[in-house]
């Protein structure tokens, strides 16, 4: 699924055989970069470039990250991921309410609570987390 373009490069989300964490692909034929995005914050990060020997400049990789991070593009990436994968990749994770962030259970934190389930609402661009011991889900507006 096409997310956006930048200088002739197409940022895409693949819908077959994809895996967590949520990410998009962009490349030129000589290289491919993957960028991770999240369902609980609006940041985008470069994940990797393959092959590294043919990687584009750091400036281009950073510009691509900024383009993907634009609200309209990261929202489209989330929508496409949710509609094709039906997961936000937060299984077996915890929510730390004090830090307002997702943490892995092996990073023990006293304030962290297990996530029972997580869903994304593509129409309102928000994530719902059902936490252990809570009556209703926590809503994260993105």
GROMACS .gro file of C-alpha atoms in nm:
model
  142
    1UNK     CA    1   0.000   0.000   0.000
    2UNK     CA    2   0.133   0.338  -0.097
    3UNK     CA    3   0.177   0.577   0.196
    4UNK     CA    4   0.347   0.875   0.028
    5UNK     CA    5   0.629   0.975  -0.206
    6UNK     CA    6   0.937   1.192  -0.179
    7UNK     CA    7   1.157   1.287  -0.477
    8UNK     CA    8   1.030   0.992  -0.677
    9UNK     CA    9   1.079   0.741  -0.393
   10UNK     CA   10   0.765   0.555  -0.288
   11UNK     CA   11   0.704   0.486   0.079
   12UNK     CA   12   0.500   0.165   0.104
   13UNK     CA   13   0.352  -0.070   0.355
   14UNK     CA   14   0.368  -0.432   0.245
   15UNK     CA   15   0.059  -0.640   0.318
   16UNK     CA   16   0.203  -0.990   0.275
   17UNK     CA   17   0.425  -1.172   0.522
   18UNK     CA   18   0.480  -0.861   0.734
   19UNK     CA   19   0.579  -0.873   1.098
   20UNK     CA   20   0.602  -0.652   1.403
   21UNK     CA   21   0.709  -0.386   1.478
   22UNK     CA   22   0.495  -0.165   1.252
   23UNK     CA   23   0.709  -0.030   0.969
   24UNK     CA   24   0.715   0.102   0.613
   25UNK     CA   25   0.959   0.044   0.327
   26UNK     CA   26   1.124   0.284   0.083
   27UNK     CA   27   1.399   0.219  -0.167
   28UNK     CA   28   1.557   0.282  -0.502
   29UNK     CA   29   1.636  -0.064  -0.638
   30UNK     CA   30   1.994  -0.038  -0.508
   31UNK     CA   31   1.890  -0.003  -0.143
   32UNK     CA   32   1.589  -0.040   0.083
   33UNK     CA   33   1.524   0.138   0.411
   34UNK     CA   34   1.269   0.048   0.674
   35UNK     CA   35   1.118   0.299   0.914
   36UNK     CA   36   0.936   0.203   1.233
   37UNK     CA   37   0.626   0.388   1.349
   38UNK     CA   38   0.411   0.349   1.656
   39UNK     CA   39   0.052   0.326   1.769
   40UNK     CA   40   0.120   0.502   2.100
   41UNK     CA   41   0.333   0.802   1.995
   42UNK     CA   42   0.390   1.003   1.677
   43UNK     CA   43   0.762   0.944   1.630
   44UNK     CA   44   0.916   0.762   1.333
   45UNK     CA   45   1.263   0.605   1.342
   46UNK     CA   46   1.497   0.459   1.082
   47UNK     CA   47   1.515   0.085   1.146
   48UNK     CA   48   1.770  -0.032   0.891
   49UNK     CA   49   1.907   0.004   0.537
   50UNK     CA   50   1.992  -0.294   0.318
   51UNK     CA   51   2.252  -0.327   0.176
   52UNK     CA   52   2.436  -0.077   0.387
   53UNK     CA   53   2.707  -0.046   0.121
   54UNK     CA   54   2.454   0.121  -0.115
   55UNK     CA   55   2.277   0.332   0.147
   56UNK     CA   56   2.180   0.684   0.044
   57UNK     CA   57   2.312   0.987   0.229
   58UNK     CA   58   2.225   1.041   0.593
   59UNK     CA   59   2.055   1.365   0.487
   60UNK     CA   60   1.818   1.180   0.250
   61UNK     CA   61   1.740   0.915   0.511
   62UNK     CA   62   1.660   1.187   0.765
   63UNK     CA   63   1.442   1.377   0.517
   64UNK     CA   64   1.250   1.055   0.442
   65UNK     CA   65   1.199   1.005   0.816
   66UNK     CA   66   1.062   1.358   0.848
   67UNK     CA   67   0.827   1.308   0.552
   68UNK     CA   68   0.694   0.979   0.694
   69UNK     CA   69   0.651   1.146   1.034
   70UNK     CA   70   0.419   1.412   0.893
   71UNK     CA   71   0.080   1.359   1.061
   72UNK     CA   72  -0.106   1.274   0.740
   73UNK     CA   73   0.155   1.012   0.642
   74UNK     CA   74   0.204   0.841   0.977
   75UNK     CA   75  -0.175   0.828   1.017
   76UNK     CA   76  -0.207   0.662   0.675
   77UNK     CA   77   0.066   0.413   0.770
   78UNK     CA   78  -0.121   0.327   1.091
   79UNK     CA   79  -0.451   0.288   0.906
   80UNK     CA   80  -0.299   0.061   0.641
   81UNK     CA   81  -0.115  -0.149   0.900
   82UNK     CA   82  -0.426  -0.192   1.116
   83UNK     CA   83  -0.655  -0.274   0.824
   84UNK     CA   84  -0.412  -0.529   0.678
   85UNK     CA   85  -0.262  -0.680   0.998
   86UNK     CA   86  -0.531  -0.619   1.266
   87UNK     CA   87  -0.264  -0.569   1.531
   88UNK     CA   88  -0.079  -0.276   1.686
   89UNK     CA   89   0.206  -0.505   1.795
   90UNK     CA   90   0.165  -0.442   2.166
   91UNK     CA   91   0.099  -0.804   2.268
   92UNK     CA   92   0.286  -0.910   2.581
   93UNK     CA   93   0.381  -0.550   2.658
   94UNK     CA   94   0.308  -0.321   2.951
   95UNK     CA   95   0.198   0.040   2.993
   96UNK     CA   96   0.387   0.266   3.233
   97UNK     CA   97   0.136   0.538   3.323
   98UNK     CA   98   0.395   0.753   3.502
   99UNK     CA   99   0.626   0.770   3.200
  100UNK     CA  100   0.333   0.740   2.955
  101UNK     CA  101   0.510   0.475   2.749
  102UNK     CA  102   0.508   0.111   2.646
  103UNK     CA  103   0.766  -0.110   2.815
  104UNK     CA  104   0.865  -0.472   2.776
  105UNK     CA  105   0.790  -0.694   3.079
  106UNK     CA  106   1.162  -0.779   3.102
  107UNK     CA  107   1.228  -0.409   3.177
  108UNK     CA  108   1.064  -0.439   3.517
  109UNK     CA  109   0.896  -0.121   3.638
  110UNK     CA  110   0.682  -0.098   3.949
  111UNK     CA  111   0.427   0.127   3.778
  112UNK     CA  112   0.394  -0.084   3.462
  113UNK     CA  113   0.065  -0.268   3.403
  114UNK     CA  114   0.005  -0.557   3.162
  115UNK     CA  115  -0.182  -0.481   2.841
  116UNK     CA  116  -0.467  -0.729   2.794
  117UNK     CA  117  -0.545  -0.611   2.442
  118UNK     CA  118  -0.479  -0.317   2.216
  119UNK     CA  119  -0.681  -0.185   1.922
  120UNK     CA  120  -0.649   0.105   1.682
  121UNK     CA  121  -0.939   0.328   1.582
  122UNK     CA  122  -0.845   0.439   1.228
  123UNK     CA  123  -1.136   0.685   1.201
  124UNK     CA  124  -1.028   0.886   1.507
  125UNK     CA  125  -0.652   0.809   1.499
  126UNK     CA  126  -0.641   0.677   1.852
  127UNK     CA  127  -0.521   0.361   2.023
  128UNK     CA  128  -0.717   0.180   2.291
  129UNK     CA  129  -0.531  -0.019   2.556
  130UNK     CA  130  -0.717  -0.248   2.792
  131UNK     CA  131  -0.501  -0.271   3.101
  132UNK     CA  132  -0.515  -0.531   3.377
  133UNK     CA  133  -0.736  -0.410   3.660
  134UNK     CA  134  -0.900  -0.126   3.465
  135UNK     CA  135  -1.274  -0.114   3.387
  136UNK     CA  136  -1.241   0.053   3.050
  137UNK     CA  137  -0.964   0.100   2.797
  138UNK     CA  138  -0.707   0.377   2.810
  139UNK     CA  139  -0.744   0.601   2.504
  140UNK     CA  140  -0.431   0.741   2.344
  141UNK     CA  141  -0.512   1.027   2.107
  142UNK     CA  142  -0.246   1.047   1.837
   0.00000   0.00000   0.00000
